[in-house]
Structure formats: C-alpha cells, structure tokens
Short mmCIF file of C-alpha atoms (C1' of nucleotides) in Angstrom, two decimals:
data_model
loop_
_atom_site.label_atom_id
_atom_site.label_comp_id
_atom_site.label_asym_id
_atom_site.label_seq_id
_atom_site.Cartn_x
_atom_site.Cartn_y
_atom_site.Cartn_z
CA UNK Z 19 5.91 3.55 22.75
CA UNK Z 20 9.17 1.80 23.12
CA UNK Z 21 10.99 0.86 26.05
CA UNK Z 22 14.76 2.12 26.40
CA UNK Z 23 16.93 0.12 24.72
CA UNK Z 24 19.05 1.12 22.29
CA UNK Z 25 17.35 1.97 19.34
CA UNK Z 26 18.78 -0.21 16.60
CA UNK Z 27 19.25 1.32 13.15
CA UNK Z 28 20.62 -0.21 9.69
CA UNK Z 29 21.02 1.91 6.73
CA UNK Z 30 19.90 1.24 3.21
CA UNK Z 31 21.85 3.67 0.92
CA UNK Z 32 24.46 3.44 -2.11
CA UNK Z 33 26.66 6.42 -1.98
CA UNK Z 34 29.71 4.77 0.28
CA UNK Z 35 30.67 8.45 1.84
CA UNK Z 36 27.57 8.84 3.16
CA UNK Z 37 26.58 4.85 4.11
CA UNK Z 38 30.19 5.44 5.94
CA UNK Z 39 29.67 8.97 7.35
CA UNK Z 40 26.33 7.97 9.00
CA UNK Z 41 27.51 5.06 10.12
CA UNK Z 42 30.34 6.46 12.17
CA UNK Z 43 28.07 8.59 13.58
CA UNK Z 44 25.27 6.13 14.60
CA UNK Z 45 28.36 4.54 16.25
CA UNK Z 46 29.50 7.50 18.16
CA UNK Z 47 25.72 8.28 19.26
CA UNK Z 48 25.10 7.23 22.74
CA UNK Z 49 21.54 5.29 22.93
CA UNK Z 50 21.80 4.52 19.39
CA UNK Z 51 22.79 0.94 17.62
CA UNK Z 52 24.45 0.68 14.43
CA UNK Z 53 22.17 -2.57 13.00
CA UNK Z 54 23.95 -3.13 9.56
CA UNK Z 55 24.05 -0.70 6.51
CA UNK Z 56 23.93 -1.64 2.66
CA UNK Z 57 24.00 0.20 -0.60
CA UNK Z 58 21.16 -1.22 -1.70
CA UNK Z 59 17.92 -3.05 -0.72
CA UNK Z 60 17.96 -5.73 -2.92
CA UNK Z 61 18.70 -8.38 -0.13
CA UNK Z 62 16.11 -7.00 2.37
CA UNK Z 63 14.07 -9.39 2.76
CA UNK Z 64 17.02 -11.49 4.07
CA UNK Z 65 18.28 -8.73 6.13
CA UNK Z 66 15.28 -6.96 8.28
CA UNK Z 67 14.26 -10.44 10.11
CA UNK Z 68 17.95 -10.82 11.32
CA UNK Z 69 18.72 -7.42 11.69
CA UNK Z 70 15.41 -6.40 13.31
CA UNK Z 71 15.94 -2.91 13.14
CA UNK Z 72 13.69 -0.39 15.16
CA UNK Z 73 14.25 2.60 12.56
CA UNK Z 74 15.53 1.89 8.78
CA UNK Z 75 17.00 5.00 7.32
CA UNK Z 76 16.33 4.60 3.83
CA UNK Z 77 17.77 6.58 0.31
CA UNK Z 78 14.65 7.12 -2.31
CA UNK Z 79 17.27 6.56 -4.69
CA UNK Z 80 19.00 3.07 -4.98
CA UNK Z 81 20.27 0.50 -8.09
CA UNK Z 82 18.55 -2.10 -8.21
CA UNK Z 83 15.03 -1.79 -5.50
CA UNK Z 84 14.16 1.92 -4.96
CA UNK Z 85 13.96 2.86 -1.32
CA UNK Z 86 10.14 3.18 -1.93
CA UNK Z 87 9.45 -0.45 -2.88
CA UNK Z 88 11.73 -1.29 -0.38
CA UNK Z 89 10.00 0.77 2.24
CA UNK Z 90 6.66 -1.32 1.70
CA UNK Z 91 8.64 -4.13 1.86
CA UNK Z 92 10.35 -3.09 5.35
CA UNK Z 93 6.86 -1.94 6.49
CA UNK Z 94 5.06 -5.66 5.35
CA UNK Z 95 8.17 -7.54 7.14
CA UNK Z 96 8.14 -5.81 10.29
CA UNK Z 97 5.40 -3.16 10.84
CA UNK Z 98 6.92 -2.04 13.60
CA UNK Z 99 9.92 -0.35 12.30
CA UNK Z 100 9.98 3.20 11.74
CA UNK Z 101 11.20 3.98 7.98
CA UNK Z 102 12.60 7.45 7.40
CA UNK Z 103 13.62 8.61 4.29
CA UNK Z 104 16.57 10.33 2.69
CA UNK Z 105 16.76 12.16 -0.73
CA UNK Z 106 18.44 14.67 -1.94
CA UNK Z 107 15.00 16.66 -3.60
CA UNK Z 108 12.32 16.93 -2.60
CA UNK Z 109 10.43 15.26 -5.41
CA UNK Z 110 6.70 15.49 -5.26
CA UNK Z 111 5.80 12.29 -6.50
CA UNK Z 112 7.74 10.17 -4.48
CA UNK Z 113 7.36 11.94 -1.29
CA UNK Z 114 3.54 11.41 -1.53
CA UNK Z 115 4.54 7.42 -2.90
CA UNK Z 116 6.83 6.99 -0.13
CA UNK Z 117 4.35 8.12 2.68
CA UNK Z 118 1.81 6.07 0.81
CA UNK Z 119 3.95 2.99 1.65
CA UNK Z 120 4.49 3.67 5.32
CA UNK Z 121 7.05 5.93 5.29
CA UNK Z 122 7.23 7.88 9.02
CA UNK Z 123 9.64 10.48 7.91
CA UNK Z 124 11.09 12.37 5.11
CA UNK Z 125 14.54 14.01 5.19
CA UNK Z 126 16.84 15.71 3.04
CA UNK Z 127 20.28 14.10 2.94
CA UNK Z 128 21.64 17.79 3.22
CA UNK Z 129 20.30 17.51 6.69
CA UNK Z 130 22.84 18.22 9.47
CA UNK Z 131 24.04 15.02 11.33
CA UNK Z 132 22.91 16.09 14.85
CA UNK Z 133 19.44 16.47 13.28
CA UNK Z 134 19.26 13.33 11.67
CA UNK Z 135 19.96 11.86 14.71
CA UNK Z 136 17.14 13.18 16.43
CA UNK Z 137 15.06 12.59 13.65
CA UNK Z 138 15.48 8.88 14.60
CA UNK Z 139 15.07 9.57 17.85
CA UNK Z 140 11.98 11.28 17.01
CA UNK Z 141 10.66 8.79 14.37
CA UNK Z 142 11.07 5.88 17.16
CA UNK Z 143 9.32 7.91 19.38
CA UNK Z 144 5.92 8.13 17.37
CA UNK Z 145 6.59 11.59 15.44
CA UNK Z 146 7.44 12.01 11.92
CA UNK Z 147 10.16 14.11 11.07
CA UNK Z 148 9.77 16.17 7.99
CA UNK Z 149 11.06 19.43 6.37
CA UNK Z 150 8.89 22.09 6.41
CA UNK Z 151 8.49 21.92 2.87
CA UNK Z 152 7.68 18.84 2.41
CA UNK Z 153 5.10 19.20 4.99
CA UNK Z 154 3.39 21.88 2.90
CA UNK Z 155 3.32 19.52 0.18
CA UNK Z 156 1.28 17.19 2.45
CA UNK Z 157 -1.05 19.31 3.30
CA UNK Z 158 -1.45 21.11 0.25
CA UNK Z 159 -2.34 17.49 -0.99
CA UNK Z 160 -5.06 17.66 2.15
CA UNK Z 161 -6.69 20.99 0.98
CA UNK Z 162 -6.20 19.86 -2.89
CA UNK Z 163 -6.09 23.66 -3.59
CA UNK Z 164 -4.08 25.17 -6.08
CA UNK Z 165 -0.73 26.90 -5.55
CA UNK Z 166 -0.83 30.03 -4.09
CA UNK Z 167 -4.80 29.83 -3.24
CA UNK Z 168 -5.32 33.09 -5.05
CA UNK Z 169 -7.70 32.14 -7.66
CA UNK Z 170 -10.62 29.18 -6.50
CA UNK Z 171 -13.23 29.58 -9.03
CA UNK Z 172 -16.61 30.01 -7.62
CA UNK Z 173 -19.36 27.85 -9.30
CA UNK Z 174 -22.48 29.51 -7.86
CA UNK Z 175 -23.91 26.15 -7.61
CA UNK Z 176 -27.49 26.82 -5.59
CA UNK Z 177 -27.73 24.05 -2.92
CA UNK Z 178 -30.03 21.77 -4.71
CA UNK Z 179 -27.52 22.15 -7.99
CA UNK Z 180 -24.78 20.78 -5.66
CA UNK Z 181 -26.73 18.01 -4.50
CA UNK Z 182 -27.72 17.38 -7.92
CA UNK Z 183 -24.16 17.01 -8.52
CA UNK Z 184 -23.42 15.00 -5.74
CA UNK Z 185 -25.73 12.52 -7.04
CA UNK Z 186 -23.97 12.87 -10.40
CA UNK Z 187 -20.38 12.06 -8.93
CA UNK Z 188 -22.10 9.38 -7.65
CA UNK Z 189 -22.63 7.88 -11.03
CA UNK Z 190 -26.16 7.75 -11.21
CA UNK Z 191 -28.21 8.33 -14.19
CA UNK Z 192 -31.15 10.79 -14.48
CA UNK Z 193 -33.72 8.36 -13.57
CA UNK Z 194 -31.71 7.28 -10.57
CA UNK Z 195 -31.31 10.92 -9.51
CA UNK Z 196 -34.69 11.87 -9.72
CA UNK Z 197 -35.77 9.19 -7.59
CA UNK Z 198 -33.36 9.86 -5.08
CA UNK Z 199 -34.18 13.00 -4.62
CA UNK Z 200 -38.30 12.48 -5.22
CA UNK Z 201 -38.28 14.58 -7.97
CA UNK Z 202 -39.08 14.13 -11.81
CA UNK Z 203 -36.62 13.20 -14.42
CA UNK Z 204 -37.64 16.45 -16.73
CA UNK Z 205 -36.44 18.56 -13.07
CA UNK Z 206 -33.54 17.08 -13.05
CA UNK Z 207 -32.57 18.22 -16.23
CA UNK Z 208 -33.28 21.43 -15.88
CA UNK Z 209 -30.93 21.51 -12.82
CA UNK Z 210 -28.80 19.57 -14.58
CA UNK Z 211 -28.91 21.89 -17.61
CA UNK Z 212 -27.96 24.68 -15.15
CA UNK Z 213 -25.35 23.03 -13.59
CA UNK Z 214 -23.76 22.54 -17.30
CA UNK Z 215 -23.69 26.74 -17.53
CA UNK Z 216 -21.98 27.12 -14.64
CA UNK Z 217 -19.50 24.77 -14.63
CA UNK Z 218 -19.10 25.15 -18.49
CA UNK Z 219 -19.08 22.17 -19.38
CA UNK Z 220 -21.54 20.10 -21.65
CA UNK Z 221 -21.57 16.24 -20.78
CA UNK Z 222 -22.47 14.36 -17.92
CA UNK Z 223 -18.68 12.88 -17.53
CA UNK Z 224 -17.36 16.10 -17.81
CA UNK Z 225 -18.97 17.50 -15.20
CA UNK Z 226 -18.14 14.84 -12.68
CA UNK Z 227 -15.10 15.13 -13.66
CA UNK Z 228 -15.15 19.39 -12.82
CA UNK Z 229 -16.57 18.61 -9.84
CA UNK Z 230 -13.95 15.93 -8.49
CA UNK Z 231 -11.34 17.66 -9.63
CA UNK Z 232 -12.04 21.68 -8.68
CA UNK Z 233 -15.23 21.29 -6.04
CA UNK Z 234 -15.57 19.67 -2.66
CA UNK Z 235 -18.61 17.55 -3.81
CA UNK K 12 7.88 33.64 -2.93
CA UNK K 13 8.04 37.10 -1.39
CA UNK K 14 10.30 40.22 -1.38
CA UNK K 15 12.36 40.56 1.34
CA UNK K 16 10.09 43.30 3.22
CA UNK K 17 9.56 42.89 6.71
CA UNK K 18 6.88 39.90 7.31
CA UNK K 19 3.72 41.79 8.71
CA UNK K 20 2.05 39.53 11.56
CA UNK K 21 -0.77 39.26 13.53
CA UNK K 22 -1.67 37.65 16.56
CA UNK K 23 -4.99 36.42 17.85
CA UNK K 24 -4.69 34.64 21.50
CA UNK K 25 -7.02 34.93 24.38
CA UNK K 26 -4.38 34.77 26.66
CA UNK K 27 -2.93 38.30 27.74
CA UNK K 28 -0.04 37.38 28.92
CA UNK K 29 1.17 34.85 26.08
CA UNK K 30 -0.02 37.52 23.44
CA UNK K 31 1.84 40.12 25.31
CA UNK K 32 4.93 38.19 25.37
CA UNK K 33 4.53 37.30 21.89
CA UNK K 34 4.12 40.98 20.73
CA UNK K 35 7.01 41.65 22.24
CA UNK K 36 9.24 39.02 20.91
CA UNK K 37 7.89 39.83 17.30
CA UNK K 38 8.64 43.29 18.17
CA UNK K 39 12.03 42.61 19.44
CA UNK K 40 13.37 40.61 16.05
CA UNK K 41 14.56 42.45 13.05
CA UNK K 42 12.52 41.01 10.12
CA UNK K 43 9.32 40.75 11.66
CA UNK K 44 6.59 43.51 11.69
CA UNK K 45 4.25 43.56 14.48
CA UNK K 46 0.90 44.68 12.72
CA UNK K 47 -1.66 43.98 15.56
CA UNK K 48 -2.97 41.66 18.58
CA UNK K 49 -6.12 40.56 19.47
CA UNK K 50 -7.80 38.68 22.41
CA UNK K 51 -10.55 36.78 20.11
CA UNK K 52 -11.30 36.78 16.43
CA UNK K 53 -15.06 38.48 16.30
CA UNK K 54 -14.04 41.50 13.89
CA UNK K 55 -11.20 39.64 12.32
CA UNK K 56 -13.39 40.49 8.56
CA UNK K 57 -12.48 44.34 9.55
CA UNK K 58 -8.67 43.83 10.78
CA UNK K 59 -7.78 41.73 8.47
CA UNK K 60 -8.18 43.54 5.31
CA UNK K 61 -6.58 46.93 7.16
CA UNK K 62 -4.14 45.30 8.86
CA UNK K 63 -2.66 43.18 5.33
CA UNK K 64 -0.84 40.24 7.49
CA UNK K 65 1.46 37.98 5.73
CA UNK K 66 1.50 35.89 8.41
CA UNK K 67 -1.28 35.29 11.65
CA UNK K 68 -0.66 33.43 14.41
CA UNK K 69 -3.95 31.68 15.80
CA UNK K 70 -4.78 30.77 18.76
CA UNK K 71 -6.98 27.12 18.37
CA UNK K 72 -9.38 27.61 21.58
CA UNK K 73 -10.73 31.68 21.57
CA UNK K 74 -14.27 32.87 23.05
CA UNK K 75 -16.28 34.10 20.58
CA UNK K 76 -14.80 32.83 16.91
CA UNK K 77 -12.61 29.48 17.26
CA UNK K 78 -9.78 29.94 15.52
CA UNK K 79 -10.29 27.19 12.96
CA UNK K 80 -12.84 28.89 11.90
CA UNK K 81 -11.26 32.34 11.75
CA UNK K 82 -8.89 30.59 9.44
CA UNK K 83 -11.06 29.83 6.99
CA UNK K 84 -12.25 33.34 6.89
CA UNK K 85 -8.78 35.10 6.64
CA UNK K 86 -7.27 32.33 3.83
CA UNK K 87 -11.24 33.71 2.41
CA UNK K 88 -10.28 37.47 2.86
CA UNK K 89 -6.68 37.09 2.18
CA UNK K 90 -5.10 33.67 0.34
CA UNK K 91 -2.07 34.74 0.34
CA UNK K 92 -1.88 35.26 4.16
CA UNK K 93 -0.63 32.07 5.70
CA UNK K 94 -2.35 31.25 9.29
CA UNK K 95 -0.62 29.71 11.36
CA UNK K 96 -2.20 27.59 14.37
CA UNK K 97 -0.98 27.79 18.15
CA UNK K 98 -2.83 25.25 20.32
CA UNK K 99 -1.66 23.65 23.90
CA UNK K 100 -2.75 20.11 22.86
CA UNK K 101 -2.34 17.87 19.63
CA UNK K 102 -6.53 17.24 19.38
CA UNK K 103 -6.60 15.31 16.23
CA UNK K 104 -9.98 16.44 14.96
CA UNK K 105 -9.18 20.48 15.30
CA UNK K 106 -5.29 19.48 13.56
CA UNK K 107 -7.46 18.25 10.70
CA UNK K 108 -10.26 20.90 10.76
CA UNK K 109 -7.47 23.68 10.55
CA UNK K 110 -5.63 21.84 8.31
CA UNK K 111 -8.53 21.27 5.98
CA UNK K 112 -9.71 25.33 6.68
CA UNK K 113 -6.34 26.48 5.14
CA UNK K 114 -4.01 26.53 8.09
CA UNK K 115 -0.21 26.03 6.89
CA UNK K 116 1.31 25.24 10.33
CA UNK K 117 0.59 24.10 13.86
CA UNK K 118 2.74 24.45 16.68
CA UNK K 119 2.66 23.90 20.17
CA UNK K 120 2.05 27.06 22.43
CA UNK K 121 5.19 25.72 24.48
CA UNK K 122 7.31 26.05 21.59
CA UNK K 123 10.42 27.69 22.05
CA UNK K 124 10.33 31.38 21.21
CA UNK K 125 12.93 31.51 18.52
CA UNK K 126 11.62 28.28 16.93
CA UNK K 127 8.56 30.79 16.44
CA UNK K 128 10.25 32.86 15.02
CA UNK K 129 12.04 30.37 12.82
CA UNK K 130 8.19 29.00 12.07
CA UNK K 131 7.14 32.79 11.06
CA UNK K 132 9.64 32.97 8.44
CA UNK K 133 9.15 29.13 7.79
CA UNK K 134 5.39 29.71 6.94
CA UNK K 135 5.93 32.92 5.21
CA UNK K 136 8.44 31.03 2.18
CA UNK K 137 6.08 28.46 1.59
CA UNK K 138 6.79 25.61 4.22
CA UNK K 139 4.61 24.29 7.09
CA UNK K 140 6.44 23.86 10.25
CA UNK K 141 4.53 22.09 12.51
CA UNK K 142 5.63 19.35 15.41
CA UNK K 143 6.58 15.94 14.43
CA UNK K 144 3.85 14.54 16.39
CA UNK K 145 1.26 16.09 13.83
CA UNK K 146 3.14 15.35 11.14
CA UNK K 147 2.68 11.47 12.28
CA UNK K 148 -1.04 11.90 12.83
CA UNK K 149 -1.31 14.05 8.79
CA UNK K 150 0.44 10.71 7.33
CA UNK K 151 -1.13 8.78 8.79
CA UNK K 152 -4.53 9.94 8.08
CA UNK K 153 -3.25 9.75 4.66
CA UNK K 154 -1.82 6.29 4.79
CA UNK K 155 -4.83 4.54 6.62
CA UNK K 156 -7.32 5.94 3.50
CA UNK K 157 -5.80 3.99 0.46
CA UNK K 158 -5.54 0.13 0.70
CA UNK K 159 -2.95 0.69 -2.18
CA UNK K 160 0.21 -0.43 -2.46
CA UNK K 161 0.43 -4.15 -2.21
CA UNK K 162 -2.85 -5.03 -3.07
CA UNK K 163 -4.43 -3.06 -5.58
CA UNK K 164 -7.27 -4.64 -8.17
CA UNK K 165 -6.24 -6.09 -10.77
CA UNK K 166 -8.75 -5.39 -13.99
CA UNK K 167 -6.81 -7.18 -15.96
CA UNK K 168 -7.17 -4.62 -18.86
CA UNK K 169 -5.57 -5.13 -22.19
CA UNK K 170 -3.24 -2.51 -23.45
CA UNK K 171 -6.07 -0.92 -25.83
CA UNK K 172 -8.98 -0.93 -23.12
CA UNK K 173 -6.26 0.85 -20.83
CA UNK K 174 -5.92 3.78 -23.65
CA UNK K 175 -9.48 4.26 -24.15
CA UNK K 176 -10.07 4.22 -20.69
CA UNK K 177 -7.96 7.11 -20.66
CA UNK K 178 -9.80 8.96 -23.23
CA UNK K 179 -13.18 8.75 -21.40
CA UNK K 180 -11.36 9.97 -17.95
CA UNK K 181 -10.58 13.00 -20.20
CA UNK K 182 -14.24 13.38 -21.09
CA UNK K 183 -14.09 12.14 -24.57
CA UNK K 184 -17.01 11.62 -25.94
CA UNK K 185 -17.30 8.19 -28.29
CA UNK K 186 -16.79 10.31 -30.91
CA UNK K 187 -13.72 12.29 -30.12
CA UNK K 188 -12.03 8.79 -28.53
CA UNK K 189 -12.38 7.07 -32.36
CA UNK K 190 -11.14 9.96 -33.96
CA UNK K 191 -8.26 10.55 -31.24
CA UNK K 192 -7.12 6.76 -32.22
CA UNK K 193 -7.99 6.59 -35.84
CA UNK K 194 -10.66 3.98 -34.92
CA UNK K 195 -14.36 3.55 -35.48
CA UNK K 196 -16.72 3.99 -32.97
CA UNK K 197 -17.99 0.93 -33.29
CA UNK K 198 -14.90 -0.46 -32.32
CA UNK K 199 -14.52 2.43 -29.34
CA UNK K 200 -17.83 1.08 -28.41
CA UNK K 201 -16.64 -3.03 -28.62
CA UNK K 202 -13.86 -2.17 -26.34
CA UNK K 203 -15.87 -0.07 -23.93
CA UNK K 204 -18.10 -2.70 -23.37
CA UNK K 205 -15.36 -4.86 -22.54
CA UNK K 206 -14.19 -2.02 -20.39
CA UNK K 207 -17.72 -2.04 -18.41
CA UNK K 208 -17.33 -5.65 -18.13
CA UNK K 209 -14.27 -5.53 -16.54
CA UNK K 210 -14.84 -2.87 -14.50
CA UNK K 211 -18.21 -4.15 -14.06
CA UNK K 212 -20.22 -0.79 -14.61
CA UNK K 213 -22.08 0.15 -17.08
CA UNK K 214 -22.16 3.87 -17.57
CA UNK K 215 -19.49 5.77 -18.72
CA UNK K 216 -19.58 7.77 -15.33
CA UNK K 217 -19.27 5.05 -13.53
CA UNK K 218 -16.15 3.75 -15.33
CA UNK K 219 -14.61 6.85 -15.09
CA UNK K 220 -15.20 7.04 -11.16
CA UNK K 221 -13.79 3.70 -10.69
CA UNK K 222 -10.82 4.71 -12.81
CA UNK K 223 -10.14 7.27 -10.80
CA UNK K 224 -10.67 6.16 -7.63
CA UNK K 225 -9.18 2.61 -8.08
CA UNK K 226 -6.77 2.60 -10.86
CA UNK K 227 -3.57 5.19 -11.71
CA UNK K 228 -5.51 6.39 -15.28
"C1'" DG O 14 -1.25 -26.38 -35.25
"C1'" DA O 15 -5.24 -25.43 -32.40
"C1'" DA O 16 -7.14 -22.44 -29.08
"C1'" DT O 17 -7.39 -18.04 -26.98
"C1'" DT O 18 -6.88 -13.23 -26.79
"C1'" DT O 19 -6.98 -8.85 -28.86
"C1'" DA O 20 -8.42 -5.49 -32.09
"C1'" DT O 21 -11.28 -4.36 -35.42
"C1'" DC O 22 -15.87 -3.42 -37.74
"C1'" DA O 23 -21.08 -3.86 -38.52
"C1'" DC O 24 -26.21 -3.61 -37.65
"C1'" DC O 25 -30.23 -3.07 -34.77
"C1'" DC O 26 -32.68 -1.37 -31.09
"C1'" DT O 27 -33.64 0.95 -26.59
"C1'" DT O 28 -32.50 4.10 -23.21
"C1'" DT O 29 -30.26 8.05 -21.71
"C1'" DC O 30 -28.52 12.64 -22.61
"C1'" DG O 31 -28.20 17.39 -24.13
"C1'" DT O 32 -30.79 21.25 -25.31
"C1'" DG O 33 -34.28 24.72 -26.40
"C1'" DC O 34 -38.36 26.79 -24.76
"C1'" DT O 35 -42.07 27.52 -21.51
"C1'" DA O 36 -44.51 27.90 -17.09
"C1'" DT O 37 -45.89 27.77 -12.06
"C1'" DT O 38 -44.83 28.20 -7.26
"C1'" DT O 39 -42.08 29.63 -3.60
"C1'" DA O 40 -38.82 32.48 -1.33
"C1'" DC O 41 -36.01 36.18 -0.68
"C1'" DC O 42 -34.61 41.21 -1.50
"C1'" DT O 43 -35.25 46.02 -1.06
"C1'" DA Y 22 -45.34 45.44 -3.86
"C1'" DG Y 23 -42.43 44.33 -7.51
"C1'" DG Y 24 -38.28 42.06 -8.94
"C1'" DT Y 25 -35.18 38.12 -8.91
"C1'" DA Y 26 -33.58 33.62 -8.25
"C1'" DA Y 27 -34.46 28.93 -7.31
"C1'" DA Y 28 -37.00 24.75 -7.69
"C1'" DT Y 29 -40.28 22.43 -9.90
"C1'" DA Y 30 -42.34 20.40 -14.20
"C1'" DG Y 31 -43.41 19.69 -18.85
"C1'" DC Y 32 -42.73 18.94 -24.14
"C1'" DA Y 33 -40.01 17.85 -28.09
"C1'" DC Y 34 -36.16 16.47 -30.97
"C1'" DG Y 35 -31.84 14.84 -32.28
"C1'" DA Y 36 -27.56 13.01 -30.70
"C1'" DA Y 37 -25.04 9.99 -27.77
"C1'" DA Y 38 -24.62 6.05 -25.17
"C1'" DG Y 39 -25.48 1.31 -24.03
"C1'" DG Y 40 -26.98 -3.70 -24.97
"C1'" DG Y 41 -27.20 -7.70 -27.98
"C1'" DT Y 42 -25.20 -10.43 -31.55
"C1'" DG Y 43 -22.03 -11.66 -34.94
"C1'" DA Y 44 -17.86 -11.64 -37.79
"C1'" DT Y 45 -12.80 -11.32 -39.31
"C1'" DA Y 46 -7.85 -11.10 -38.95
"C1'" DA Y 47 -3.67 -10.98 -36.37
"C1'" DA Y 48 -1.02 -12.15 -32.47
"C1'" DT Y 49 -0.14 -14.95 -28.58
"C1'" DT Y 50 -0.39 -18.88 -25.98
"C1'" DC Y 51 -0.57 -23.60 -25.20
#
DNA sequence: GAATTTATCACCCTTTCGTGCTATTTACCT
DNA sequence: AGGTAAATAGCACGAAAGGGTGATAAATTC
C-alpha cells in the first residue's frame, strides 16, 4: 500500500509518562519516525498538514477534544493516515464511535510496547489491529444477537406474515400493503392481526419496532 | 465465562493431513480436549449434540456442507459453542457470511500453531481473534454503511418535538405520550404534526423509522 | 418593542387501525 | 381420508391517528 519509507508517527495523548515512554520507543524503532506528540488534540488541525503523519496513535481520552472527534478530524484532513486508538477500557460506546469515525485500530494502552509497535506497522500496512475482545464486540454488533446467543425468541412468523411485516417496517399503511402484495385490505388484517399474537404486541409501531429490533426483517 | 474445565474441541477440515496435525497439537496441549475430527460437515446435527464442543474449528471450503453453513447449524444446535473459521484466503463475501452465520473468529490456515492455540482459548472467554486484515475489511464494512459523522441531517427539532419523538420510538400511543408529559393530546397531536413536517412523513411509522435510522432517538 | 418561535389547547372531519367473528380454498401431514 | 395450518376475504364497530384551521401566552430573537 505504501512504499518503504519510514513510517512517520505523532502521538496525541495527555498522560506525559506515557506521551514520553512511547516516544522513546518510536525513536529507538528502526523503520519508524517519531512525527511530533501532544497531550492533546486541540491544535490538530494546525498540526496534521505539517506533520503529515502516516499513522496517528491517538488516546480516547483527552482535555479539551476527545481522541474521537479528533479522529474524524485526522481522517477529514488527511484520509490517508491510519488512526489507531489507545484507551485504557474497552468502552462499548466509544469503540463502536471511534470506528464509526475512521478509526483503523483499537488498542489497550496496557498493550506491550513491542506490540504496539507492530500494531503500527500493521495499521500502515492495511490491517486493523484490535484486541480480541473488542473484536467480539464488533461482530456481535454484526449479528445484533444478544449476549450469550442462548435465548433468540422464535416468532413463528409463516412466510407471508414476514413479508407482511416487511412491508410494515417499511412504513406503509394497510392500503399500501395490500396493494403491494395484490391482496385486499380486510387480508391484510387478518395477517396483520396474526402477526400482533405472535409478536405480542398490539399497534402497528410496536410491531415495527419488535421486528427491527429482535427479527432480521 | 466458563469454568476452568478442559475446553472440548472439534475439528472439521477436509484436509487429512492439516486435521491430523491439528488433532495432534490439540492433543499435545494441556487445557485442550480433543473431542473429535471430521473430513466434511454432512452429520455435523448428530456429532454435535454427542460430542458437546465448546469450541469447533471450521474449515471454510469442505465437500458436502460448506462450513459457513455448518456454522449456522452448530451456533443453531449449540449457542454456546463458539465456531471458529479456518480458511486459506481472506474472501470477503464468505468473512461476512460466517460472520453474519455466528462465527466468532477467522484465522488463516497458515497461522502459527500456538497462536491456535492462543485463538482456542481466545474464542472460548468471549473474544474473537481473527487476523488484522479481516478486522480492516469488518470496519470497514461498518464504516462505509453510515454517512454519519460529519454530516448528519439536521431536523432542526425543538427541544419538545425531540421528547415526543422519543415517546412514539417507544411505541406510545397519543394517549400514553400526553399522559407521560402531563399534556393534552391535542397538544401531543400539534407537535406531532410539526414532527411529520419536519421529518416530512406522515405516519407515525414512518417517523419512527426515520428516527431510528437517521437520528440518535 | 415588534416579530418569531415554541408550547399549549380546541374543534371538526376523514382515514386508518385494532379487534372480534366467520368462512372458503389450498396445502401439507400422517 | 381427516386434521391442521396458512392464506384469502368479508363484515362491523369503536378507538386511534392524521389533516385542516385557529387561538393564546410565554420566551426568544432581532
């Protein structure tokens, strides 16, 4: 992806120790350049032009910008930089905010130093570096299933119910439905009226609702 | 997540002499319990149950049963069983397929042996080890989806509208959203209007599925 | 201080929904 | 062949939702 130059790093992150630590060891990494490193993002803009980093390593947690605004920010100034992420938990929320904003990685800061380092190496590369848990996250978010997968609730939709309720998530109103589907309105209330049993619920909205939520639809 | 009893596994691979080796290294490592190996997944619905994995390893490409969708049938037999995918290349689609049929990890068949290992016991406390490269191609499935970020609409929704917006994405009826903020529903109905207007809908199903979709609600 | 926005309430009228009950045809099960 | 489930359709009634119009008071903005 990138030719082999030194890949050129700056560092956005307020706790000095470890702004210092990682700095010292960018320095002492062969094949890696130490761009600049700040404590927090709120000069950015001013900085990534200059600086033109290749990989940003960024802490979620700053005064001032978080590291999430400021990885959009990063990622709208220069697209081509890799932003990887450092936090100390794993926090739900912001993982999936971060990633949502063009983050390529996500690390914990309790990471050891030879892996961080080829986490960048990695992240500049094309992959995305990311604990194991926080990968499960991800793809948990993919499969939108609960927890431990034990319990999805089966709906015993027949297949015209479930196109029924397709049509319903699609907003449409009875009328609408039982033209799309060449059938009359009183049919579609009956299916309609089944549907409501089985997904116990008793109101157009809440069953669109049901069905966006728990059900592929 | 588990008790500390051996991890049960299970291997399905075409290849003899990969699922050979890998019986043995499972075998060979204190922790692990070897439970069974198979060359395809055709009577996987009468191992499975018998055999009570915690963890199967899966090979992607199998005569017979492809292992994305044996997947889906032992995460149907057995949720709590994670499935793990081997595969020799990174084929987006079949990452995604598996990923979306329940799979909680994907490695590369030239993986290391011990970083198997180390992905067994990964997958079977609740992470998802899987190569940076797929990580890259999962977030960025997930980033290319949502415009968000920078540009999201603006509705321009006043404080109230934003509230009762709320209440209908709950499934309040009129009724229930006047009593839930001491209002009339007269005036519930004044400020859905200006809601639909907004939004420019005009069903209550459709606001909500805008909300949803569009806004944070 | 005038204009605009926001929140509130009211009345009328039409359409859509939710529901109860019934009935016919098809298709599948055993 | 008889039973069961699904899909279809109809009727009827009351409740809920949506559209139109108008009005008042408070807060904010200009």
């Amino acid at each position: 992806m990138q030719n082999d130059q030194k890949i050129r790093i700056v560092i956005y992150e307020d706790n000095r120790d470890l702004r210092e630590g990682m700095t010292f060891l960018l320095q002492a990494t062969p094949g890696l350049e130490f761009a600049g490193a700040f404590p927090d993002a709120t000069n950015l803009e001013m900085q990534i032009p200059g600086l033109k980093p290749d990989v940003v390593l960024m802490d979620i947690d700053m005064p001032g910008r978080s590291g999430i605004d400021a990885a959009t920010i990063v990622k709208a100034l220069r697209p081509e930089t890799q932003v990887l992420m450092l936090t100390v938990f794993e926090d739900e929320e912001k993982v999936f905010q971060a990633i949502r904003n063009g983050a390529s990685g996500y690390l914990l800061k309790r990471t050891p130093p030879t892996e961080i380092i080829s986490a960048i190496q990695d992240v500049h590369i094309g992959g995305s570096p990311m604990t194991s848990t926080i990968a499960r996250r991800v793809l948990r978010f993919f499969q939108q299933q609960p927890p431990s997968g034990s319990s999805r609730p089966d709906y015993d939709l027949s297949p015209r119910e479930l196109e029924i309720l397709k049509s319903m998530v699609k907003g449409y109103s009875y009328k609408l439905i039982a033209e799309e589907h060449f059938i009359s309105v009183d049919t579609v209330r009956s299916h309609i009226r089944h549907i409501y049993e089985k997904l116990q619920v008793n109101s157009k909205t809440e069953a669109v609702l049901k069905a966006l939520r728990e059900k592929i639809v």
